[in-house]
Amino acid sequence: MQNNIVIIGFGKQGQEYFESIEKLSNITIKAIVDSSFYEENHLEKARLKVREDIVILDKVEDLKEYENCTAIICIPHKYHFEITKNCIKKGFNIIKEKPLDYSYLNAKKLEDISIKYNKKIFTLCQRIYDPIFSEFIRKINLIGKPYALQYDYFLSHNGFVAQTYL
């Protein structure tokens, strides 16, 4: 089965996802959406990086529905709720770059919407390109096999703290 992906946000994180996904044979990137594409030079730069068959858009509203499709959302946190909600309603499963949301109430709303539309939401924190994680992986043999790794992610938003255990 071929899995289809749309990438929403083509900044640093979106481009890292793009580069990683492009190497996978069972996943097809159907579209990339970024609000900066309305600026002509940004669109031209993006077009140089992606295949011609990938649709490039500057608005999520223009994104068509694709069968068996997941939207990877990697945009600034303050836009996650609305974009995620709209993508679920369009029929996409969701992979979100951290956090799920700033508030419990919005996270609960997203859960309710995903149940109503029978769609999945996954939240992750990708750090394979971060120098501290690269260095950790390179030197892990110095400490032996860890039984746990704790990564604390802090946002300065009303004391919100997300902890990830690997």
Tab-separated table of C-alpha atoms in Angstrom:
chain	number	residue	atom	x	y	z
A	1	MET	CA	0.000	0.000	0.000
A	2	GLN	CA	1.302	3.437	-0.936
A	3	ASN	CA	1.106	6.038	1.834
A	4	ASN	CA	0.669	9.677	0.917
A	5	ILE	CA	2.053	12.618	2.850
A	6	VAL	CA	1.524	16.362	2.759
A	7	ILE	CA	4.000	18.543	4.595
A	8	ILE	CA	2.646	21.720	6.144
A	9	GLY	CA	5.473	24.110	6.896
A	10	PHE	CA	8.649	24.116	4.851
A	11	GLY	CA	11.026	25.812	7.242
A	12	LYS	CA	13.949	24.007	8.849
A	13	GLN	CA	11.837	21.178	10.344
A	14	GLY	CA	9.668	20.733	7.252
A	15	GLN	CA	12.717	20.494	5.009
A	16	GLU	CA	14.295	17.924	7.334
A	17	TYR	CA	11.138	15.808	7.161
A	18	PHE	CA	11.060	16.229	3.392
A	19	GLU	CA	14.668	15.024	3.018
A	20	SER	CA	14.025	12.002	5.247
A	21	ILE	CA	10.701	11.016	3.665
A	22	GLU	CA	11.982	11.381	0.103
A	23	LYS	CA	14.304	8.433	0.771
A	24	LEU	CA	11.427	6.080	1.641
A	25	SER	CA	10.027	3.962	-1.174
A	26	ASN	CA	6.565	3.306	0.274
A	27	ILE	CA	5.672	6.969	0.932
A	28	THR	CA	4.796	9.615	-1.634
A	29	ILE	CA	4.895	13.312	-0.846
A	30	LYS	CA	1.849	14.757	-2.592
A	31	ALA	CA	2.065	18.406	-1.528
A	32	ILE	CA	3.995	20.953	0.493
A	33	VAL	CA	2.228	23.950	2.014
A	34	ASP	CA	3.952	27.016	3.426
A	35	SER	CA	2.609	30.541	3.747
A	36	SER	CA	5.967	31.953	2.628
A	37	PHE	CA	5.463	30.509	-0.860
A	38	TYR	CA	3.377	33.509	-1.824
A	39	GLU	CA	6.697	35.370	-1.940
A	40	GLU	CA	8.085	34.579	-5.375
A	41	ASN	CA	11.697	33.926	-4.363
A	42	HIS	CA	10.578	31.443	-1.666
A	43	LEU	CA	8.505	29.522	-4.177
A	44	GLU	CA	11.407	29.373	-6.619
A	45	LYS	CA	13.778	28.128	-3.901
A	46	ALA	CA	11.314	25.424	-2.851
A	47	ARG	CA	10.725	24.348	-6.444
A	48	LEU	CA	14.477	23.753	-6.818
A	49	LYS	CA	14.384	21.311	-3.874
A	50	VAL	CA	11.316	19.252	-4.782
A	51	ARG	CA	10.182	17.102	-7.685
A	52	GLU	CA	7.842	18.652	-10.237
A	53	ASP	CA	4.998	16.275	-9.398
A	54	ILE	CA	4.756	17.632	-5.833
A	55	VAL	CA	2.120	20.339	-5.494
A	56	ILE	CA	3.362	23.503	-3.780
A	57	LEU	CA	0.768	25.722	-2.080
A	58	ASP	CA	0.813	28.783	0.147
A	59	LYS	CA	-2.541	28.112	1.907
A	60	VAL	CA	-3.862	25.011	3.648
A	61	GLU	CA	-7.335	25.930	2.395
A	62	ASP	CA	-6.155	25.181	-1.162
A	63	LEU	CA	-4.962	21.712	-0.191
A	64	LYS	CA	-7.054	19.033	-1.835
A	65	GLU	CA	-7.887	15.756	-0.203
A	66	TYR	CA	-5.732	12.751	-0.998
A	67	GLU	CA	-6.679	9.154	-0.369
A	68	ASN	CA	-4.781	7.445	2.451
A	69	CYS	CA	-2.994	10.647	3.415
A	70	THR	CA	-1.241	11.993	6.485
A	71	ALA	CA	-0.410	15.630	7.091
A	72	ILE	CA	2.875	16.372	8.822
A	73	ILE	CA	2.468	19.702	10.593
A	74	CYS	CA	5.668	21.553	11.382
A	75	ILE	CA	4.744	25.190	11.739
A	76	PRO	CA	5.025	27.659	14.642
A	77	HIS	CA	3.183	26.362	17.713
A	78	LYS	CA	0.610	29.162	17.816
A	79	TYR	CA	-0.895	27.985	14.493
A	80	HIS	CA	-1.103	24.261	15.301
A	81	PHE	CA	-4.659	24.103	16.635
A	82	GLU	CA	-6.446	25.686	13.668
A	83	ILE	CA	-4.317	23.954	11.036
A	84	THR	CA	-4.651	20.575	12.769
A	85	LYS	CA	-8.416	20.973	13.124
A	86	ASN	CA	-8.777	21.942	9.448
A	87	CYS	CA	-6.608	19.052	8.260
A	88	ILE	CA	-8.595	16.504	10.282
A	89	LYS	CA	-11.821	17.854	8.797
A	90	LYS	CA	-10.270	17.501	5.316
A	91	GLY	CA	-9.683	13.810	6.057
A	92	PHE	CA	-6.000	13.708	6.984
A	93	ASN	CA	-4.406	11.713	9.753
A	94	ILE	CA	-1.970	13.985	11.566
A	95	ILE	CA	1.657	13.876	12.634
A	96	LYS	CA	2.416	17.011	14.627
A	97	GLU	CA	5.736	18.409	15.578
A	98	LYS	CA	5.565	19.014	19.338
A	99	PRO	CA	3.545	20.074	21.361
A	100	LEU	CA	0.052	18.621	20.926
A	101	ASP	CA	-1.259	22.034	21.987
A	102	TYR	CA	-0.631	24.771	24.529
A	103	SER	CA	-3.748	24.046	26.533
A	104	TYR	CA	-5.503	20.966	27.802
A	105	LEU	CA	-8.834	22.302	26.500
A	106	ASN	CA	-7.544	22.629	22.924
A	107	ALA	CA	-5.874	19.218	23.134
A	108	LYS	CA	-9.215	17.778	24.289
A	109	LYS	CA	-10.994	19.530	21.379
A	110	LEU	CA	-8.512	17.996	18.946
A	111	GLU	CA	-9.134	14.590	20.481
A	112	ASP	CA	-12.897	15.038	20.092
A	113	ILE	CA	-12.549	16.193	16.475
A	114	SER	CA	-10.247	13.284	15.637
A	115	ILE	CA	-12.754	10.817	17.105
A	116	LYS	CA	-15.645	12.437	15.237
A	117	TYR	CA	-13.789	12.212	11.904
A	118	ASN	CA	-12.131	8.863	12.731
A	119	LYS	CA	-8.608	10.243	12.251
A	120	LYS	CA	-5.409	9.712	14.204
A	121	ILE	CA	-3.147	12.381	15.716
A	122	PHE	CA	0.472	11.648	16.607
A	123	THR	CA	2.767	14.126	18.306
A	124	LEU	CA	6.502	13.767	18.150
A	125	CYS	CA	9.654	15.643	18.781
A	126	GLN	CA	12.227	14.986	16.111
A	127	ARG	CA	15.736	15.802	17.230
A	128	ILE	CA	17.996	13.630	15.074
A	129	TYR	CA	19.511	16.759	13.507
A	130	ASP	CA	20.123	18.559	16.802
A	131	PRO	CA	23.884	18.616	17.562
A	132	ILE	CA	23.449	17.514	21.172
A	133	PHE	CA	21.555	14.381	20.110
A	134	SER	CA	24.001	13.626	17.312
A	135	GLU	CA	26.845	13.873	19.800
A	136	PHE	CA	24.962	11.682	22.276
A	137	ILE	CA	24.448	8.964	19.675
A	138	ARG	CA	28.087	9.220	18.588
A	139	LYS	CA	29.350	8.805	22.183
A	140	ILE	CA	26.745	6.449	23.627
A	141	ASN	CA	29.242	3.577	23.709
A	142	LEU	CA	31.226	5.492	26.359
A	143	ILE	CA	28.457	4.952	28.925
A	144	GLY	CA	27.066	1.611	27.791
A	145	LYS	CA	23.476	0.824	26.965
A	146	PRO	CA	21.148	3.287	28.718
A	147	TYR	CA	17.958	1.940	30.240
A	148	ALA	CA	16.218	5.313	29.969
A	149	LEU	CA	16.675	8.711	28.417
A	150	GLN	CA	14.738	11.735	29.585
A	151	TYR	CA	14.338	14.774	27.383
A	152	ASP	CA	12.713	17.833	28.954
A	153	TYR	CA	11.187	20.346	26.570
A	154	PHE	CA	10.229	23.675	28.071
A	155	LEU	CA	7.987	26.362	26.638
A	156	SER	CA	7.591	29.698	28.328
A	157	HIS	CA	3.804	29.594	28.113
A	158	ASN	CA	2.064	29.683	31.480
A	159	GLY	CA	4.467	27.160	32.941
A	160	PHE	CA	3.759	24.461	30.353
A	161	VAL	CA	6.332	21.674	30.492
A	162	ALA	CA	6.381	18.676	28.186
A	163	GLN	CA	8.502	15.711	29.124
A	164	THR	CA	9.443	13.011	26.700
A	165	TYR	CA	10.819	9.673	27.871
A	166	LEU	CA	12.655	7.561	25.354
